[in-house]
Coordinates of C-alpha atoms and ligand atoms in Angstrom, one line a residue:
X100 CA 0.3 0.3 0.0
X101 CA 1.7 3.6 -1.1
X102 CA 0.9 6.1 1.8
X103 CA 1.6 10.0 0.4
X104 CA 0.9 12.8 2.6
X105 CA 0.4 16.6 1.5
X106 CA 1.0 19.1 3.8
X107 CA 0.5 22.9 2.8
X108 CA -2.1 25.1 2.7
X109 CA -5.5 22.7 2.4
X110 CA -9.3 24.8 0.3
X111 CA -11.9 23.0 -0.2
X112 CA -15.8 23.8 -1.3
X113 CA -18.7 21.6 1.0
X114 CA -20.9 23.8 -0.9
X115 CA -22.1 26.5 -3.0
X116 CA -20.9 30.1 -1.5
X117 CA -24.2 31.3 -0.9
X118 CA -22.8 35.5 -1.9
X119 CA -19.8 36.9 0.4
X120 CA -20.0 36.2 3.8
X121 CA -20.4 32.5 3.4
X122 CA -17.7 30.8 5.0
X123 CA -19.6 27.8 5.6
X124 CA -18.9 26.6 2.1
X125 CA -15.5 25.5 2.4
X126 CA -12.6 24.2 4.5
X127 CA -9.5 25.6 5.0
X128 CA -6.3 24.6 7.2
X129 CA -3.7 26.7 7.1
X130 CA -1.2 23.6 8.2
X131 CA -2.8 21.1 6.9
X132 CA -2.3 17.4 5.7
X133 CA -4.4 15.4 2.9
X134 CA -3.6 11.5 3.0
X135 CA -3.5 9.7 0.0
X136 CA -3.9 5.8 -0.3
X137 CA -3.8 4.1 -3.4
X138 CA -4.5 6.3 -5.1
X139 CA -8.0 7.6 -2.6
X140 CA -7.7 10.5 0.1
X141 CA -8.4 8.5 3.4
X142 CA -7.6 12.0 5.3
X143 CA -8.0 15.4 4.9
X144 CA -6.7 17.2 8.6
X145 CA -4.5 19.5 10.8
X146 CA -1.4 18.8 10.4
X147 CA -0.8 17.9 14.0
X148 CA -3.9 16.6 14.4
X149 CA -5.9 14.7 12.3
X150 CA -2.6 13.2 9.9
X151 CA -0.5 12.6 13.2
X152 CA -0.9 9.3 12.8
X153 CA 0.2 9.0 9.2
X154 CA 3.3 10.5 9.6
X155 CA 5.0 6.8 10.5
X156 CA 4.1 5.2 7.0
X157 CA 3.8 7.9 3.7
X158 CA 6.0 9.3 2.3
X159 CA 5.7 13.4 2.8
X160 CA 5.9 15.6 0.3
X161 CA 5.8 19.1 1.7
X162 CA 4.5 21.7 -0.3
X163 CA 4.2 24.8 2.0
X164 CA 3.3 27.8 1.4
X165 CA 1.3 26.4 -1.2
X166 CA -2.4 25.9 -2.0
X167 CA -3.4 22.6 -2.1
X168 CA -7.2 22.2 -3.9
X169 CA -9.3 19.9 -6.0
X170 CA -7.7 19.3 -9.1
X171 CA -9.6 21.7 -12.2
X172 CA -12.2 20.5 -14.2
X173 CA -12.8 21.7 -17.9
X174 CA -16.7 19.8 -19.2
X175 CA -16.6 21.4 -22.2
X176 CA -13.2 21.2 -24.6
X177 CA -12.1 20.3 -28.8
X178 CA -8.7 18.1 -28.3
X179 CA -9.1 18.0 -32.2
X180 CA -8.5 22.3 -31.5
X181 CA -5.4 22.4 -30.6
X182 CA -4.1 23.4 -33.7
X183 CA -6.6 25.9 -34.6
X184 CA -6.4 28.2 -31.3
X185 CA -6.5 31.8 -31.7
X186 CA -7.0 31.0 -35.2
X187 CA -8.9 35.3 -36.7
X188 CA -12.0 34.8 -37.6
X189 CA -15.0 37.7 -37.3
X190 CA -17.5 35.5 -35.6
X191 CA -18.8 31.4 -35.4
X192 CA -19.3 30.1 -37.9
X193 CA -16.7 31.8 -40.4
X194 CA -14.9 30.7 -37.8
X195 CA -15.9 27.2 -38.0
X196 CA -15.9 26.4 -42.2
X197 CA -12.5 28.9 -42.1
X198 CA -10.3 26.6 -40.1
X199 CA -12.6 24.3 -37.7
X200 CA -14.2 22.0 -40.4
X201 CA -10.5 22.2 -42.1
X202 CA -8.2 20.8 -38.8
X203 CA -10.6 18.1 -38.1
X204 CA -10.6 16.3 -41.4
X205 CA -6.5 15.6 -40.0
X206 CA -8.0 13.4 -37.1
X207 CA -8.8 10.6 -40.0
X208 CA -4.9 10.2 -39.1
X209 CA -4.5 7.7 -36.4
X210 CA -1.0 9.2 -35.5
X211 CA -2.0 12.6 -36.2
X212 CA -4.5 11.8 -34.1
X213 CA -2.5 10.5 -31.4
X214 CA 0.1 12.5 -30.7
X215 CA -2.8 15.8 -30.8
X216 CA -4.5 13.4 -27.6
X217 CA -0.9 13.3 -26.3
X218 CA -0.2 16.4 -26.4
X219 CA -4.0 17.6 -25.3
X220 CA -3.9 15.4 -21.9
X221 CA -0.5 16.9 -20.9
X222 CA -1.2 20.4 -21.7
X223 CA -4.2 20.0 -19.1
X224 CA -1.7 18.4 -16.8
X225 CA 0.4 21.6 -17.0
X226 CA -2.5 24.2 -15.7
X227 CA -3.7 22.0 -13.7
X228 CA -6.5 20.5 -15.3
X229 CA -7.3 16.6 -14.3
X230 CA -10.6 16.3 -15.5
X231 CA -12.5 17.1 -18.7
X232 CA -15.8 17.1 -21.3
X233 CA -13.9 16.5 -24.5
X234 CA -14.8 16.5 -27.9
X235 CA -12.7 14.2 -30.1
X236 CA -14.0 14.6 -34.0
X237 CA -16.4 12.6 -36.4
X238 CA -13.8 10.0 -36.6
X239 CA -14.1 6.9 -34.1
X240 CA -10.2 7.1 -34.2
X241 CA -9.7 10.8 -32.8
X242 CA -12.2 8.8 -29.6
X243 CA -9.3 5.9 -29.4
X244 CA -6.7 8.0 -29.6
X245 CA -8.5 10.4 -26.1
X246 CA -9.4 7.3 -23.6
X247 CA -5.7 6.0 -24.9
X248 CA -3.5 8.9 -23.6
X249 CA -6.3 9.5 -20.7
X250 CA -6.0 5.6 -20.0
X251 CA -1.9 6.4 -19.8
X252 CA -2.1 9.3 -17.8
X253 CA -5.1 7.3 -15.7
X254 CA -7.4 10.6 -16.1
X255 CA -10.8 10.9 -15.6
X256 CA -12.5 12.2 -18.7
X257 CA -15.5 12.2 -20.6
X258 CA -15.1 12.1 -24.4
X259 CA -17.7 10.9 -27.2
X260 CA -17.0 11.0 -31.3
X261 CA -19.0 14.2 -32.8
X262 CA -22.4 13.4 -34.4
X263 CA -22.7 15.7 -37.9
X264 CA -24.1 14.8 -41.0
X265 CA -24.9 17.6 -43.1
X266 CA -23.3 21.3 -42.8
X267 CA -20.0 20.3 -43.1
X268 CA -17.2 19.2 -45.7
X269 CA -17.7 15.6 -46.8
X270 CA -14.8 14.4 -45.5
X271 CA -16.1 15.7 -41.6
X272 CA -19.9 13.8 -42.2
X273 CA -21.4 10.6 -41.1
X274 CA -24.4 9.6 -41.1
X275 CA -27.1 8.3 -39.3
X276 CA -26.8 4.9 -38.9
X277 CA -23.1 5.0 -39.1
X278 CA -23.2 8.2 -35.9
X279 CA -25.0 5.6 -34.1
X280 CA -22.5 2.0 -34.5
X281 CA -19.4 4.0 -33.9
X282 CA -20.6 5.6 -30.8
X283 CA -22.0 2.3 -29.4
X284 CA -19.0 0.6 -30.4
X285 CA -17.0 3.5 -28.5
X286 CA -19.5 2.4 -25.6
X287 CA -18.7 -0.3 -25.7
X288 CA -14.4 -0.6 -26.0
X289 CA -14.3 2.8 -23.8
X290 CA -17.1 3.7 -20.9
X291 CA -16.1 2.3 -18.0
X292 CA -13.1 1.1 -18.8
X293 CA -11.1 2.2 -16.2
X294 CA -12.0 6.1 -15.2
X295 CA -13.2 6.9 -19.1
X296 CA -17.0 7.7 -19.2
X297 CA -18.3 7.9 -22.6
X298 CA -20.6 10.9 -24.3
X299 CA -22.9 11.0 -27.2
X300 CA -22.1 14.2 -29.3
X301 CA -24.3 15.4 -31.5
X302 CA -22.0 18.6 -32.0
X303 CA -25.0 20.9 -32.7
X304 CA -28.8 20.8 -34.3
X305 CA -26.9 23.0 -37.8
X306 CA -24.7 19.6 -38.4
X307 CA -27.0 17.2 -37.1
X308 CA -30.5 15.6 -39.3
X309 CA -33.4 15.0 -37.8
X310 CA -32.4 10.7 -38.3
X311 CA -29.1 11.8 -37.0
X312 CA -30.4 13.6 -34.0
X313 CA -33.4 10.2 -33.3
X314 CA -30.4 8.0 -33.4
X315 CA -29.0 10.2 -31.2
X316 CA -32.1 10.2 -29.1
X317 CA -32.4 6.1 -29.6
X318 CA -28.9 5.6 -28.1
X319 CA -29.5 8.5 -25.0
X320 CA -32.8 6.1 -23.8
X321 CA -30.3 2.8 -24.9
X322 CA -27.8 4.5 -23.0
X323 CA -29.7 7.0 -20.2
X324 CA -26.2 6.8 -17.9
X325 CA -23.8 8.8 -20.5
X326 CA -23.5 11.9 -21.2
X327 CA -25.0 13.9 -24.0
X328 CA -22.9 16.8 -24.7
X329 CA -23.5 19.4 -27.6
X330 CA -23.9 23.3 -28.3
X331 CA -26.3 26.0 -28.5
X332 CA -27.8 29.4 -28.4
X333 CA -23.8 30.3 -29.4
X334 CA -24.0 33.2 -31.7
X335 CA -27.5 35.1 -33.3
X336 CA -26.2 33.6 -37.6
X337 CA -26.1 29.2 -35.6
X338 CA -29.6 30.7 -34.0
X339 CA -31.3 31.6 -36.6
X340 CA -29.7 28.7 -39.3
X341 CA -30.5 26.1 -36.4
X342 CA -34.6 27.4 -36.2
X343 CA -34.1 27.5 -40.8
X344 CA -33.1 24.1 -40.0
X345 CA -35.7 23.3 -38.3
X346 CA -39.0 25.4 -38.5
X347 CA -41.0 23.1 -36.5
X348 CA -39.6 23.2 -33.1
X349 CA -40.8 26.3 -32.2
X350 CA -36.7 27.4 -30.6
X351 CA -33.3 26.3 -31.2
X352 CA -33.7 24.7 -26.9
X353 CA -37.0 23.4 -28.1
X354 CA -35.0 20.9 -31.1
X355 CA -33.0 19.1 -28.2
X356 CA -36.7 18.8 -26.0
X357 CA -38.6 16.6 -28.5
X358 CA -35.8 15.1 -29.6
X359 CA -35.6 14.2 -25.2
X360 CA -31.9 15.0 -25.8
X361 CA -32.3 17.2 -22.8
X362 CA -31.6 16.3 -18.9
X363 CA -29.1 16.1 -16.0
X364 CA -26.4 14.7 -17.7
X365 CA -26.2 17.1 -20.6
X366 CA -23.8 19.9 -21.0
X367 CA -24.9 22.7 -23.3
X368 CA -22.2 25.2 -23.9
X369 CA -22.7 28.5 -24.4
X370 CA -26.2 29.2 -23.6
X371 CA -25.7 33.3 -24.4
X372 CA -29.0 34.6 -26.8
X373 CA -31.4 32.1 -24.7
X374 CA -35.2 33.6 -24.4
X375 CA -37.0 32.7 -21.4
X376 CA -39.0 30.0 -21.8
X377 CA -35.5 28.4 -23.0
X378 CA -34.3 29.0 -19.9
X379 CA -36.6 27.8 -18.1
X380 CA -36.7 24.5 -20.1
X381 CA -33.0 24.0 -19.5
X382 CA -34.2 24.5 -15.4
X383 CA -36.7 22.2 -15.3
X384 CA -35.4 19.6 -17.8
X385 CA -31.7 19.9 -14.9
X386 CA -29.9 20.5 -18.2
X387 CA -25.7 21.9 -17.7
X388 CA -25.5 25.4 -19.1
X389 CA -21.9 25.3 -19.5
X390 CA -19.9 29.4 -19.5
X391 CA -16.8 29.2 -22.1
X392 CA -15.7 33.1 -21.2
X393 CA -12.7 32.8 -23.5
X394 CA -14.5 32.0 -25.8
X395 CA -17.8 34.0 -26.4
X396 CA -14.8 37.2 -25.8
X397 CA -12.5 35.4 -28.0
X398 CA -15.3 34.4 -31.1
X399 CA -17.6 37.5 -30.4
X400 CA -20.7 35.8 -28.8
X401 CA -21.6 37.3 -26.9
X402 CA -22.4 38.0 -23.1
X403 CA -23.3 35.3 -20.8
X404 CA -26.3 35.8 -18.4
X405 CA -25.2 34.5 -15.9
X406 CA -27.1 35.8 -12.7
X407 CA -30.5 35.2 -15.3
X408 CA -29.8 31.8 -15.8
X409 CA -28.0 31.2 -11.5
X410 CA -31.6 33.0 -10.5
X411 CA -34.1 31.0 -12.3
X412 CA -31.8 27.7 -11.3
X413 CA -30.1 26.3 -14.1
X414 CA -27.4 24.8 -13.8
X415 CA -23.7 26.7 -14.6
X416 CA -20.6 25.7 -15.5
X417 CA -17.3 27.1 -16.8
X418 CA -14.9 25.7 -19.1
X419 CA -12.0 27.1 -21.9
X420 CA -14.2 25.8 -24.8
X421 CA -9.9 25.1 -26.8
X422 CA -9.7 26.0 -29.6
X423 CA -12.8 28.5 -29.5
X424 CA -11.9 29.6 -26.1
X425 CA -8.1 31.1 -25.9
X426 CA -6.1 29.3 -23.0
X427 CA -6.3 25.4 -21.6
X428 CA -6.2 28.2 -17.9
X429 CA -9.6 27.5 -16.0
X430 CA -8.2 30.6 -13.8
X431 CA -7.7 32.9 -16.6
X432 CA -11.4 31.4 -18.1
X433 CA -12.3 32.7 -13.8
X434 CA -11.1 35.8 -14.9
X435 CA -12.8 36.0 -17.8
X436 CA -16.0 35.0 -16.3
X437 CA -15.3 38.0 -14.2
X438 CA -15.0 40.7 -16.6
X439 CA -17.6 39.2 -18.7
X440 CA -20.1 39.7 -15.4
X441 CA -18.5 42.8 -14.3
X442 CA -19.9 44.0 -18.1
X443 CA -23.7 42.6 -17.1
X444 CA -23.5 44.7 -14.0
X445 CA -23.3 41.3 -12.2
X446 CA -20.6 40.3 -9.3
X447 CA -18.4 37.1 -9.3
X448 CA -17.3 36.2 -6.1
X449 CA -14.2 34.4 -5.4
X450 CA -15.0 31.5 -3.6
X451 CA -18.0 31.6 -6.2
X452 CA -15.4 31.4 -9.0
X453 CA -13.3 28.5 -6.8
X454 CA -16.0 26.8 -6.0
X455 CA -17.0 26.5 -10.0
X456 CA -13.6 25.4 -10.9
X457 CA -13.8 22.4 -8.3
X458 CA -16.9 20.8 -6.8
X459 CA -19.1 23.2 -8.4
X460 CA -17.9 22.4 -12.8
X461 CA -18.2 18.3 -10.7
X462 CA -21.6 19.3 -9.7
X463 CA -22.6 19.8 -13.2
X464 CA -20.8 16.8 -14.6
X465 CA -22.2 14.1 -11.6
X466 CA -19.0 13.6 -10.8
X467 CA -19.1 15.4 -6.8
X468 CA -18.7 11.8 -5.6
X469 CA -15.1 10.7 -7.5
X470 CA -13.9 14.1 -8.0
X471 CA -13.6 18.0 -6.9
X472 CA -13.2 18.2 -3.5
X473 CA -11.2 16.9 -0.9
X474 CA -12.4 14.4 1.2
X475 CA -11.5 10.8 2.5
X476 CA -12.8 9.0 -0.3
X477 CA -12.7 10.8 -3.1
X478 CA -9.9 10.7 -6.1
X479 CA -7.2 12.3 -5.4
X480 CA -6.9 14.6 -8.8
X481 CA -5.1 17.5 -7.1
X482 CA -3.6 20.8 -8.1
X483 CA -0.5 23.1 -6.0
X484 CA -1.2 26.1 -6.5
X485 CA 1.7 29.1 -5.9
X486 CA -0.1 32.4 -5.9
X487 CA 3.4 34.0 -5.8
X488 CA 4.2 32.7 -8.7
X489 CA 6.0 35.8 -11.7
X490 CA 7.9 38.5 -9.9
X491 CA 4.1 40.7 -10.4
X492 CA 2.6 38.7 -7.8
X493 CA 4.8 38.1 -5.5
X494 CA 5.2 41.7 -5.2
X495 CA 1.1 41.7 -4.6
X496 CA 1.0 38.6 -2.3
X497 CA 2.3 41.9 0.5
X498 CA -0.4 43.3 0.1
X499 CA -3.1 41.0 0.0
X500 CA -4.6 40.3 3.8
X501 CA -6.8 37.2 3.5
X502 CA -7.5 34.0 1.7
X503 CA -10.5 35.5 -0.5
X504 CA -7.4 38.4 -2.2
X505 CA -5.3 35.3 -2.3
X506 CA -7.7 33.8 -4.6
X507 CA -8.7 36.8 -6.7
X508 CA -5.0 37.4 -7.6
X509 CA -4.6 33.7 -8.5
X510 CA -7.4 34.4 -11.0
X511 CA -7.1 37.6 -12.7
X512 CA -3.2 36.6 -12.8
X513 CA -2.4 33.2 -12.4
X514 CA -1.6 30.7 -15.2
X515 CA -0.4 27.9 -15.3
X516 CA 2.7 29.1 -13.7
X517 CA 1.0 29.2 -10.6
X518 CA 0.2 25.0 -11.0
X519 CA 3.4 24.0 -9.1
X520 CA 1.8 19.9 -9.1
X521 CA -0.8 18.4 -10.3
X522 CA -1.9 14.9 -9.3
X523 CA -3.9 12.5 -11.0
X524 CA -5.2 9.6 -7.6
X525 CA -2.2 10.6 -6.1
X526 CA 0.8 10.3 -8.5
X527 CA 2.5 13.5 -9.6
X528 CA 2.4 14.2 -13.0
X529 CA 3.5 18.4 -13.5
X530 CA 6.8 17.7 -12.5
X531 CA 7.3 14.5 -13.8
X532 CA 6.4 16.2 -17.7
X533 CA 9.4 18.0 -16.9
X534 CA 11.6 15.3 -16.0
Ligands
GUN846 N1 -20.1 25.7 -32.4 C1 -21.1 23.7 -32.7 N2 -19.1 23.2 -33.2 C2 -18.9 24.2 -32.4 C3 -16.8 24.2 -31.6 O1 -16.5 23.4 -31.9 N3 -16.6 25.2 -31.0 C4 -17.7 26.4 -30.9 N4 -17.1 27.2 -30.3 N5 -19.0 26.1 -31.4 C5 -19.2 25.2 -32.0
ZN847 ZN1 -17.9 24.1 -27.8

């Protein structure tokens, strides 16, 4: 039995923060210990008291004065888009057609898919992200590459073959039947293998025919425990085209609703320009609205209305959406999310931000019984953060007087440089990248 004891300042969330004065939603231990045995957390407590009994038996890794938190979770990202990040385009559909649909064709090649999947997993670890829900390309070999590379690193990943049978280059199109068959084979091959979770992934209504969405619906009925991953209401031209292609469905969300693709395991990327009715349906079905601020600003899609959705009871997650997103960093993501909300006259508190990065996103993905917090029994996916990672952060830290201020500095100025170590099931992974 391998036992590790991480020592440092431990921060973990117990619940969603209810306002700035809510200090009961998290647990903070100034001189804390996280005891890990065989990849799982067995004890979290004060170094001197709670963990004392374990001191003799384990390897001690002293991370003081750094912060130890649950690993970051990115619930919406596209691994095949690593090489289109930062592509210059005016709007979503132009960006998709000019760059993304060209790039994704390369994933027909197994070798290319493997190389990018490997780089993707390593990049997430470099940035402190231990779990992601990623789109693959239309090609089943991209799914094999994605889950093979995740498996090598023992990462808990959610992913699936993109279903798309129209409005894209011929080389990227499947058919309703081949999408169904390839998805079925992908589920059989990967779902539940190690830490892999397969997601049924119709890209968005524009690239799927009625027949394909009906196939996705049938597949959901067969495998109701799987995630469904798609996009909705990102951009005005996209919304208009979706409604044109599905004229009898009322609104964009209504399309997914009528095909019974909404529910607690459905991750809906963007959700920016929703009507009152659409918001209500998303809330009622317990679907998740995924806020992707760096992408929404970079592509110029719009300002997510966090408060309105939160007030109506919508479950909200936060994600990078790379390659539409402009950073792999979940810290940069929350910084841009904060700015989007500022522009709407809304406030995002530092504790709420860090709740989203960890327990909040775990809950949004229905994975909170395994990851997202530091509690006995949880899988030991952990990030260690240095708030003085750069000279300017170090100078600013001299004037920081509270944990809240420190978290806000990390969010505002931090990126992968602030990530000292990333553990997957208790194994140090970031330092191994450099070795
Ligand atoms: N809508 C459909 N596909 C995509 C994609 O790849 N990225 C983004 N941002 N939006 C999409
Ligand atoms: Zn996306």
